[in-house]
Coordinates of C-alpha atoms and ligand atoms in Angstrom, one line a residue:
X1 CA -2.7 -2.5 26.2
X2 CA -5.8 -1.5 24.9
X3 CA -7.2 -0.3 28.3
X4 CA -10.3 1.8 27.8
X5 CA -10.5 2.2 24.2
X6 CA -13.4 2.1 22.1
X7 CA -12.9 0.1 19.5
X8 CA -16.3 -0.2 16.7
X9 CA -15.9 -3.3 14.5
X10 CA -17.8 -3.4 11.4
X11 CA -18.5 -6.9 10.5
X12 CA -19.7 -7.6 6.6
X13 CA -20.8 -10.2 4.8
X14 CA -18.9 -12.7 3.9
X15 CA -17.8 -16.2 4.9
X16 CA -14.8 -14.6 6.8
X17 CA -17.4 -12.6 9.5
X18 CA -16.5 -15.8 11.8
X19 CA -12.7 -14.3 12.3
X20 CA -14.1 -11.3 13.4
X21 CA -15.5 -13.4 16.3
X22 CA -11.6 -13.9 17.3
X23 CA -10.9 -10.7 16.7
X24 CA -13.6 -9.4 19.4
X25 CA -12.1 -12.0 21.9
X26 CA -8.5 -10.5 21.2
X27 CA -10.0 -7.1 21.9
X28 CA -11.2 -7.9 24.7
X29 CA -8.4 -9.7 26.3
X30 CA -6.0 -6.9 25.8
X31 CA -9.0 -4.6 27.4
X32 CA -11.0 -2.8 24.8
X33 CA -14.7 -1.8 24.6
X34 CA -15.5 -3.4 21.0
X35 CA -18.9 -1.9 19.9
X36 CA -20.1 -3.9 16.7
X37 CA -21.7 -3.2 14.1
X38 CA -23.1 -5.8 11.5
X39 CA -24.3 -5.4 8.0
X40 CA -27.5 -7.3 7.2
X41 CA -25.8 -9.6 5.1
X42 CA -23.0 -10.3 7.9
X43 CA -26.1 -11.4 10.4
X44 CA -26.6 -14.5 7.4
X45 CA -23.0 -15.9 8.5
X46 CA -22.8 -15.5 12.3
X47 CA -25.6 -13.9 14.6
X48 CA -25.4 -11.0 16.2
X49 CA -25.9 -13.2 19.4
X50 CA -22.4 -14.3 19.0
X51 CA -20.9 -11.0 18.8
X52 CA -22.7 -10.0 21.8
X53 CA -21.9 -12.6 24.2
X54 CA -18.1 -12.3 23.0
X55 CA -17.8 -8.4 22.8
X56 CA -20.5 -7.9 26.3
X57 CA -22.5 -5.0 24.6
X58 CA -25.2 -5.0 22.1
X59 CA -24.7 -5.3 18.7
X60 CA -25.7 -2.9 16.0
X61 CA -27.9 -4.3 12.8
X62 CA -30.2 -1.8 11.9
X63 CA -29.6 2.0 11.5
X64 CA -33.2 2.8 12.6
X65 CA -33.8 0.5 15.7
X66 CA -30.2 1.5 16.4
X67 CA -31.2 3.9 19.6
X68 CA -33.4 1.4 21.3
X69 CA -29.9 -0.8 21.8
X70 CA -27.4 2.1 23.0
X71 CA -27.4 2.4 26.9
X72 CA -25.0 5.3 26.3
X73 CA -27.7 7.6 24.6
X74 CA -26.9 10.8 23.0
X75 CA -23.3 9.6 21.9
X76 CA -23.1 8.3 18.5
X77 CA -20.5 5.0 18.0
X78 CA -18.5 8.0 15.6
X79 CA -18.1 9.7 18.6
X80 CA -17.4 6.5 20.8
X81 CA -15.1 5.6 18.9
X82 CA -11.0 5.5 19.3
X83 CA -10.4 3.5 16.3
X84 CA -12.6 2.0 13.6
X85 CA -11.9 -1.2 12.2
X86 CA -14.1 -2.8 10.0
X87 CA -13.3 -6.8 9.2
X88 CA -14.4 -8.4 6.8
X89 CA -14.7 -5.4 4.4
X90 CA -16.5 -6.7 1.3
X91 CA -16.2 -4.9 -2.1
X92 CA -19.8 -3.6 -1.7
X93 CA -18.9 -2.0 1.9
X94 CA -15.5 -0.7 0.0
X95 CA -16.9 0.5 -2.6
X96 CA -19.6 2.8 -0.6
X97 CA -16.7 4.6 1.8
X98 CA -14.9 5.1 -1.5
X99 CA -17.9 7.2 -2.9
X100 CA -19.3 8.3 -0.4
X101 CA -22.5 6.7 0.5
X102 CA -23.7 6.2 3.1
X103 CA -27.1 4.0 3.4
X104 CA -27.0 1.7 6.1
X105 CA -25.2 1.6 10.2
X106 CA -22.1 0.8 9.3
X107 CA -21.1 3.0 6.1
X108 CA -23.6 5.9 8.0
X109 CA -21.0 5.8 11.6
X110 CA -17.7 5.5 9.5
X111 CA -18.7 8.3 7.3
X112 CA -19.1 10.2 10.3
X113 CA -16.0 9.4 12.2
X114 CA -13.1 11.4 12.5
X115 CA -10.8 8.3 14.3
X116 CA -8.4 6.1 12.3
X117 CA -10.6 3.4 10.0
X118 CA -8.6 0.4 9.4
X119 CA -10.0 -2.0 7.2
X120 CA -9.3 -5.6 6.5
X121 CA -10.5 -6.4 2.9
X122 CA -12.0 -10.2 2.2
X123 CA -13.8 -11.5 -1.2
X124 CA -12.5 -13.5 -4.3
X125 CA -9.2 -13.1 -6.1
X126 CA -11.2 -11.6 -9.4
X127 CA -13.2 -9.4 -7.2
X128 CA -10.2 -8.1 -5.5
X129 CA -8.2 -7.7 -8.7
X130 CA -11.4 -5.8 -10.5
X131 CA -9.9 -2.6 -11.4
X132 CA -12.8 -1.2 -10.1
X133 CA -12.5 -2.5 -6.9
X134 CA -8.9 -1.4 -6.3
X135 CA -9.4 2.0 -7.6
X136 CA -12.2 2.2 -4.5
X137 CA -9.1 0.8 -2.5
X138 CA -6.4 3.5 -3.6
X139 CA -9.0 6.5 -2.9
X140 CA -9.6 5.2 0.4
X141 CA -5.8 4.8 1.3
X142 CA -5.0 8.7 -0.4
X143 CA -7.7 9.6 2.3
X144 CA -5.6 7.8 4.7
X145 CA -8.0 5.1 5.5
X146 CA -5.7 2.4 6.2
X147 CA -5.8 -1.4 5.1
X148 CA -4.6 -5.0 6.4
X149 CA -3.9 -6.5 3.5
X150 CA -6.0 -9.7 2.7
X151 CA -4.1 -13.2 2.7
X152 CA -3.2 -15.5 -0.3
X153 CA -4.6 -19.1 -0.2
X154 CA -7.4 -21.4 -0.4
X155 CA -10.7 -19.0 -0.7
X156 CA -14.0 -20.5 0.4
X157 CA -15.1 -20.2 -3.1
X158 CA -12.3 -23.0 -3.8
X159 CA -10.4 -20.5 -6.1
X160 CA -6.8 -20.0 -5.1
X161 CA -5.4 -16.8 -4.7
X162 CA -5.0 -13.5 -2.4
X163 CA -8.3 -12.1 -0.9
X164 CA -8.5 -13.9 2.3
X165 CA -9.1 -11.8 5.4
X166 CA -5.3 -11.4 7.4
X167 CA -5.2 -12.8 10.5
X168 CA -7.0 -11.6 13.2
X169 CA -3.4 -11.7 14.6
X170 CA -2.2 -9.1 11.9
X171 CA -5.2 -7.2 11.8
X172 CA -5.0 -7.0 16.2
X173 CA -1.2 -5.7 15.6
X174 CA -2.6 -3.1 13.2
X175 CA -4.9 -1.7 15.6
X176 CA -2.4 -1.5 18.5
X177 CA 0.3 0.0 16.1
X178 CA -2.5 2.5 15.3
X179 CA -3.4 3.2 18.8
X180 CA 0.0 3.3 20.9
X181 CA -0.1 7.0 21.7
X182 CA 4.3 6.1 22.8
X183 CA 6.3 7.3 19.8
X184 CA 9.4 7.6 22.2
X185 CA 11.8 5.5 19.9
X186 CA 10.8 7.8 16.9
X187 CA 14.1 8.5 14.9
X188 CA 15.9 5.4 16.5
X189 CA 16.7 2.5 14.7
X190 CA 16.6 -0.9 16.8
X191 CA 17.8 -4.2 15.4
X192 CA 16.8 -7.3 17.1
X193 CA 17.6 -10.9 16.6
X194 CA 15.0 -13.7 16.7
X195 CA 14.5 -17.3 16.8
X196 CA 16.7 -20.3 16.6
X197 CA 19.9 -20.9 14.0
X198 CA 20.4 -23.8 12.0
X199 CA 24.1 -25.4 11.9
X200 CA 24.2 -27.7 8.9
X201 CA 25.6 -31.5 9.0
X202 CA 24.6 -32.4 6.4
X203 CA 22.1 -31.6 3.1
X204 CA 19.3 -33.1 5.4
X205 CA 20.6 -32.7 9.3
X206 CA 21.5 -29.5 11.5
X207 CA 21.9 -28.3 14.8
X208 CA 19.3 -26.1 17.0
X209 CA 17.3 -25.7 19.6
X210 CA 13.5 -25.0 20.4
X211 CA 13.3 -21.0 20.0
X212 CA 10.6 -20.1 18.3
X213 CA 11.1 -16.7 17.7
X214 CA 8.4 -15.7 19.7
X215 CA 10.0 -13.1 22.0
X216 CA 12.2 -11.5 19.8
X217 CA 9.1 -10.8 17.1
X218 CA 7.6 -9.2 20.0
X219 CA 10.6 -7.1 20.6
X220 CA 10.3 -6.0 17.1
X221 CA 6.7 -5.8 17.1
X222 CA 6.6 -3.1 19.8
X223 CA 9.4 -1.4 18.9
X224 CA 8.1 -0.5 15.6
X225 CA 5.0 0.5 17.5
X226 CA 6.8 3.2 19.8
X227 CA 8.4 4.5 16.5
X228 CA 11.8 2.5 15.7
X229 CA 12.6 1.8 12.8
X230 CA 13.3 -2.1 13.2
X231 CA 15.9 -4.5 11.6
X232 CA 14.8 -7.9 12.5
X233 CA 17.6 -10.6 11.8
X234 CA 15.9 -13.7 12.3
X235 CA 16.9 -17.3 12.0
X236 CA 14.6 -19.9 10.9
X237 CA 10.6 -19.1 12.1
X238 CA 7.4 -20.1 11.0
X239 CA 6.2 -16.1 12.2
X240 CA 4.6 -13.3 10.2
X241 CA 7.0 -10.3 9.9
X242 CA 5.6 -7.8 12.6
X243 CA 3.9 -4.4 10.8
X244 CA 6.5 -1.9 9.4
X245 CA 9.3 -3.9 10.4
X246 CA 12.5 -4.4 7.9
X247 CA 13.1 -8.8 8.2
X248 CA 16.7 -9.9 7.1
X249 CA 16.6 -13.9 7.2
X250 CA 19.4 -16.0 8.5
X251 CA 19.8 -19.3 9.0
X252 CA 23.6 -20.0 10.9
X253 CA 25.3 -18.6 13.7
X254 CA 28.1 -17.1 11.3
X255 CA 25.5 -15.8 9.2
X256 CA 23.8 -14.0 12.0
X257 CA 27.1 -13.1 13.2
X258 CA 27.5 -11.4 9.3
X259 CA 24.5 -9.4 9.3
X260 CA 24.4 -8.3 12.8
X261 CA 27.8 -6.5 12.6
X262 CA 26.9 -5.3 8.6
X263 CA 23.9 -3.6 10.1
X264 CA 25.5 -2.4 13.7
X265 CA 26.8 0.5 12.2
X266 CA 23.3 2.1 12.1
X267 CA 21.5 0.7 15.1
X268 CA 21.3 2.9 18.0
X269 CA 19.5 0.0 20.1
X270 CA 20.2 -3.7 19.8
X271 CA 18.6 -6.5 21.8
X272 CA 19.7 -10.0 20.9
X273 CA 17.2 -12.4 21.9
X274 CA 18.1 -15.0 19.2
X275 CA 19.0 -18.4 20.8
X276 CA 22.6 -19.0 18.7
X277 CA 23.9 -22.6 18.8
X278 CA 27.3 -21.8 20.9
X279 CA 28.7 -24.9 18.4
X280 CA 28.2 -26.0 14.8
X281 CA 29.4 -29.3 13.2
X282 CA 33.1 -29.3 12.4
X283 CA 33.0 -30.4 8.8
X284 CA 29.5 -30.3 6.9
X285 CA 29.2 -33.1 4.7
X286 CA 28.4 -32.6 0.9
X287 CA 26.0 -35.9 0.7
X288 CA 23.9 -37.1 3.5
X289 CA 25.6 -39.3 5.4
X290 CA 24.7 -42.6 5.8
X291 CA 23.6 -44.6 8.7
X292 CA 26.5 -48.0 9.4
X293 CA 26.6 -50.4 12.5
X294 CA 29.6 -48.3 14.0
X295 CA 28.5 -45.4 16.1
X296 CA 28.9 -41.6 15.0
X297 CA 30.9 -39.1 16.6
X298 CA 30.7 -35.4 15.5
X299 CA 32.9 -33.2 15.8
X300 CA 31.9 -29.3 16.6
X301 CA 33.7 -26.1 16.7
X302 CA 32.9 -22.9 18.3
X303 CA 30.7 -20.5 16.6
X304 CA 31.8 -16.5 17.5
X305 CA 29.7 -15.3 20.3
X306 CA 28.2 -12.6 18.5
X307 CA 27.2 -10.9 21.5
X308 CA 30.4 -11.1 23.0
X309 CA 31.7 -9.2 19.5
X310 CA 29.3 -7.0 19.8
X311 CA 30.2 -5.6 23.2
X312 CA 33.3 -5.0 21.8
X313 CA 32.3 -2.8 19.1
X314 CA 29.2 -1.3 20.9
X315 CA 30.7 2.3 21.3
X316 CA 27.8 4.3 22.9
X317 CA 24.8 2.2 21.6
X318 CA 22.6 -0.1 24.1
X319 CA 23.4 -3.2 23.8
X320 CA 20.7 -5.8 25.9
X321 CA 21.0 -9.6 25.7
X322 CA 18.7 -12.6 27.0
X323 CA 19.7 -15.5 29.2
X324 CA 18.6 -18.9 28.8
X325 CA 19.4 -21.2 31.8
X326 CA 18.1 -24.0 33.6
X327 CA 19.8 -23.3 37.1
X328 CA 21.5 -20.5 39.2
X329 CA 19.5 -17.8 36.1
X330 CA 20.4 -14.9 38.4
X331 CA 23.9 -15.6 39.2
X332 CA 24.8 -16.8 35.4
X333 CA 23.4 -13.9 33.8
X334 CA 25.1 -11.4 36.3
X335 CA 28.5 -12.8 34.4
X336 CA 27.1 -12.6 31.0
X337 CA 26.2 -8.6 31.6
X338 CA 29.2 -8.0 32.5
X339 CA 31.6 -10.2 30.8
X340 CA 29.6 -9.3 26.8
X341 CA 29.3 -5.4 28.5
X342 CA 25.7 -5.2 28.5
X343 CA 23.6 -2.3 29.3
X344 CA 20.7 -4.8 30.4
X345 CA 19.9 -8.7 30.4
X346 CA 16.8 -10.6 30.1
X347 CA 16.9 -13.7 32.2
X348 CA 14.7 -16.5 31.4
X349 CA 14.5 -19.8 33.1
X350 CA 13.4 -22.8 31.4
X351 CA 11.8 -24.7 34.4
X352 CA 9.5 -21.7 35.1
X353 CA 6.2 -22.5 33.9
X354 CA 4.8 -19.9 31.2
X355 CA 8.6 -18.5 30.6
X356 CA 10.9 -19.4 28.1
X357 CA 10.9 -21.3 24.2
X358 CA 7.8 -21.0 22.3
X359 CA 5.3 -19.7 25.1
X360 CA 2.7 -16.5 24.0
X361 CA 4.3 -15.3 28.1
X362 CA 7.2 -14.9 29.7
X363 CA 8.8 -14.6 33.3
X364 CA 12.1 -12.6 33.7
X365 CA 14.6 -10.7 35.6
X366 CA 15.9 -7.5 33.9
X367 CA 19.2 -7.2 35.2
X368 CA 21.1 -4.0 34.8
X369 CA 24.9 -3.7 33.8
X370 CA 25.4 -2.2 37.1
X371 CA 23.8 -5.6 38.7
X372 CA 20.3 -4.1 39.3
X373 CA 17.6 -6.8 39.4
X374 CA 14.1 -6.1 38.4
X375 CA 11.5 -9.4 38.5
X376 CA 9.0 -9.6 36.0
X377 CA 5.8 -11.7 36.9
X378 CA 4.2 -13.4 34.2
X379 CA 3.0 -11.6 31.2
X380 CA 2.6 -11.6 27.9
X381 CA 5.8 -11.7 25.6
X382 CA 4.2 -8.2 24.0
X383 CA 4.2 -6.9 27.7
X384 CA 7.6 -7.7 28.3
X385 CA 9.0 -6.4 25.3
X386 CA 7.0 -2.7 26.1
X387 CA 8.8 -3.0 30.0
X388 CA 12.3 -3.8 28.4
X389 CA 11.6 -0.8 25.7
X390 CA 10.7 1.2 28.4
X391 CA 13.9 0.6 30.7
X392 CA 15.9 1.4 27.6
X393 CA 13.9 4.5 26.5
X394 CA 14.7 5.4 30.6
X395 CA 18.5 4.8 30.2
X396 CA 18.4 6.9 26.5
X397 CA 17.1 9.7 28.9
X398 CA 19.5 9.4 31.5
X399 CA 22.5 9.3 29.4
X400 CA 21.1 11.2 26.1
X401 CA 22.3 8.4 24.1
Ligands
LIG1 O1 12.0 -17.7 20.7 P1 11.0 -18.1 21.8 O2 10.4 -19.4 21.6 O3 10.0 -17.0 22.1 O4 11.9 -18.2 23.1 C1 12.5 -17.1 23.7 C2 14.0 -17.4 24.2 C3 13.9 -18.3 25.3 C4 14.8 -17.9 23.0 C5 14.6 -16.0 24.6 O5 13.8 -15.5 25.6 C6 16.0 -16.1 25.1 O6 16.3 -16.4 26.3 N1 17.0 -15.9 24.2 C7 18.4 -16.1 24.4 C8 18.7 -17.6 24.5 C9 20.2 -17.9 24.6 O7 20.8 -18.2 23.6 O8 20.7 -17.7 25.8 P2 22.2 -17.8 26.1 O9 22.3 -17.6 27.6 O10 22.8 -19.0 25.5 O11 22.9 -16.6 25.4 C10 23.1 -15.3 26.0 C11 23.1 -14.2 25.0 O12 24.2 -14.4 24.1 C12 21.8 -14.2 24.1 O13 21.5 -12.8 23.9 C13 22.3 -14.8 22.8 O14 21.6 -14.2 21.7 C14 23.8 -14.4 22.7 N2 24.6 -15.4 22.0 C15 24.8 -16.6 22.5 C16 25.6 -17.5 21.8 C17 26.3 -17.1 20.7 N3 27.1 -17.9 20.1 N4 26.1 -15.8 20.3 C18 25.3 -14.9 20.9 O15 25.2 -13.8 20.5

C-alpha cells in the first residue's frame, strides 16, 4: 500500500520514541522506504541502532555528519521525501516549526520540505494545555501541517490526562489516508456496518457471536481514504473509529435495523459486513434471572433481516453483503445474492485459516449478482476492503450509478 514511498520519520525526545520503533516496522510491512531522523535527545531513549536495523537505512543524528551517512548523495531527505511524519513531536520540536527555526536535522529538512508533515504530538497534560504550546499547534495546522492527535491516559510522568502519543495504528492510518493518491469515491457517501449485535436476556446476559468488527472498520477505513464520506453503524467493538469517518453506535439487531434504513436514504454505497444475530430472546427479563435445579429453555424470535429489507428498498444504490458459513460458502452465498438482490457478496469461510472473525486477514470469494466468482488469496482485511471498493468503483463506472 505504501509501495515505494519515502517516508522521513522524525523521532524526538521523549519516553514515547519507542512507538516510533513500531511505527517503522508498520512502514515497512506495508512497503515504504522510512528514512529517520532523530533529535539528540531522542538518541537518550532508544539508539539509533534500533531504528536502523528496523527501518534497513542509516539513521540521521547530526546535521553536519549528515552526508557521510546518505548513499543517495546530492538528494536531500526534503527532496526524498513523500510524506513527513514526525512521532513523537515534543513541545520544543513544535514550537521550532511553529516559528520558524530551524537549528538542528530534523527542524532544518522539515523546514525545507514541500510534502505533507504529519505530526503526532507527545509530552505532559500541562505542557500540552500551555497556551503557548497550543498556539504553536494552531499555526502549524492554519499552515496545513497536519496532527494525530495525542491519547488520554496514564502519562509516564504518572500524571493522568491527554498527551500520550496515538497509536502507532492511528498515526499509520493517517499517513496512508494522506498518501492514497485514489479519491474515486469523492462525493459518495458509503455506510457500512460493523461488528457483532447484542440481543439482551437479561440486565446481565445477551446474545452474539465472535465478530470483532475488524473487517467492516476496514471497509470504512479505506473508504474514507478513496474519498467517501463514511457512516459507520457499528455494534459493540472494542475499535478506534477509522480517520474522518462519521460512527453511529448500535447495540441490537432492531436497532441496526433503525439506523440503517434512517440513514439509506443518503448512501449511494452500502456494504453490510456486520454479523446480525438472525434471533433474539423472545421476552427480555427486567431482573436477572436466577439460576434453579430445572433446566432453562429460551425462547427466540426472528430479528428482520436487515439486508433482506434493504434489497427491497435499494432503488439504484449498491448494495454488497458478506457471507459467513462453515460449509458449501460458494453455493450458500450464490442464494443470499440473489435472494437479498445484491450487487456483490463477500464470502468468508470460518474453517479457512487467516479468514473470518477477529483475524488482521481474510480469504474470500467476491461473488457478483450475476453469479461471477472472483477468489481472493489471503490478504490483509485493509487489502480486501481496497479490492471490494475497487469492484464497486468498476460497477459505478459501468452503470454511472
Ligand atoms: O468482524 P470480524 O471479526 O473482522 O469478522 C468479519 C466477519 C466474519 C464478521 C465478516 O467478514 C462477515 O462475514 N460478516 C457477515 C457475517 C454474517 O452475518 O453472515 P450471514 O451469512 O449470517 O449474513 C449474510 C448477510 O446478511 C450479512 O451481510 C449480514 O450483515 C446480513 N444480515 C444477516 C442477518 C440479519 N438478521 N440481518 C442482516 O442484515
Amino acid at each position: 500500500m505504501l509501495q515505494d514511498k519515502n517516508i522521513v520519520l522524525g523521532v524526538c525526545g521523549g519516553i514515547a520514541a519507542y512507538k516510533a520503533c513500531e511505527l517503522t516496522s508498520r512502514l515497512r510491512k506495508l512497503g515504504a522506504r522510512v528514512h529517520v531522523i532523530m533529535t539528540k535527545s531522542a538518541t537518550e531513549f532508544v539508539t539509533p541502532l534500533t531504528f536502523q536495523s528496523l527501518s534497513l537505512n542509516q539513521v540521521v543524528t547530526d546535521q553536519f555528519s549528515a552526508p557521510r551517512y546518505w548513499e543517495i548523495e546530492h538528494i536531500s531527505l526534503a527532496k526524498l521525501a513523500d510524506a513527513f511524519v514526525i512521532a513523537p513531536a515534543t513541545a520544543n520540536m513544535i514550537g521550532k516549526l511553529a516559528n520558524g527555526i530551524a537549528d538542528d536535522m530534523l527542524s532544518t529538512t522539515v523546514m525545507a520540505a514541500k510534502t505533507p508533515v504529519i505530526i503526532a504530538p507527545a509530552m505532559n497534560t500541562n505542557m500540552l494545555d500551555n497556551p503557548v504550546v497550543q498556539r504553536n499547534i494552531d499555526a502549524l495546522k492554519a499552515l496545513g501541517y497536519i496532527f494525530v492527535e495525542p491519547e488520554e491516559g496514564l502519562l509516564a510522568c504518572g500524571d493522568v490526562g491527554k498527551g500520550k502519543l496515538a497509536d502507532p495504528a492511528a498515526i499509520l492510518e493517517r499517513i496512508l489516508h494522506v498518501l492514497n493518491p485514489k479519491k474515486d469515491l469523492a462525493g459518495k457517501t458509503v455506510l457500512v456496518t460493523a461488528g457483532p449485535t447484542q440481543e439482551a436476556l437479561d440486565p446481565v446476559r445477551f446474545i452474539t457471536n465472535h465478530s470483532t468488527g475488524k473487517m467492516g472498520y476496514a471497509v470504512a477505513a479505506i473508504a474514507a481514504r478513496r474519498g467517501a464520506r463514511v457512516v459507520l453503524v457499528s455494534g459493540p467493538t472494542c475499535l478506534k473509529t477509522p480517520e474522518g469517518v462519521e460512527r453511529h453506535n448500535v447495540r441490537s439487531a432492531l436497532e441496526m435495523f433503525e439506523k440503517v434504513t434512517a440513514l439509506l436514504p443518503e448512501s449511494d454505497i452500502i456494504i453490510k459486513s456486520a454479523a446480525v444475530a438472525d434471533y433474539a430472546p423472545a421476552e427480555v427479563s427486567g431482573q436477572k434471572i436466577k439460576k434453579s435445579d430445572d433446566e432453562l429453555n429460551i425462547a427466540l424470535k426472528r430479528n428482520p433481516d436487515i439486508l433482506y429489507e434493504l434489497g427491497k428498498m435499494k432503488g439504484s444504490r449498491i448494495l454488497v453483503g458478506f457471507a459467513m458459513e462453515t460449509e458449501n460458502l460458494v453455493e450458500n452465498a450464490l442464494v443470499k445474492v440473489k435472494k437479498k438482490n445484491l450487487d456483490f457478496i463477500v464470502a468468508n469461510d470460518l474453517n479457512v485459516e487467516g479468514a473470518g472473525f477477529g483475524t488482521d486477514t481474510n480469504v474470500v470469494k467476491l461473488i457478483d449478482g450475476d453469479g461471477g466468482i472472483e477468489s481472493i488469496s489471503i490478504k490483509s482485511k485493509l487489502e480486501i476492503a481496497d479490492i471490494i471498493l475497487d469492484r464497486i468503483a468498476d460497477k459505478m463506472k459501468r452503470t454511472c450509478v
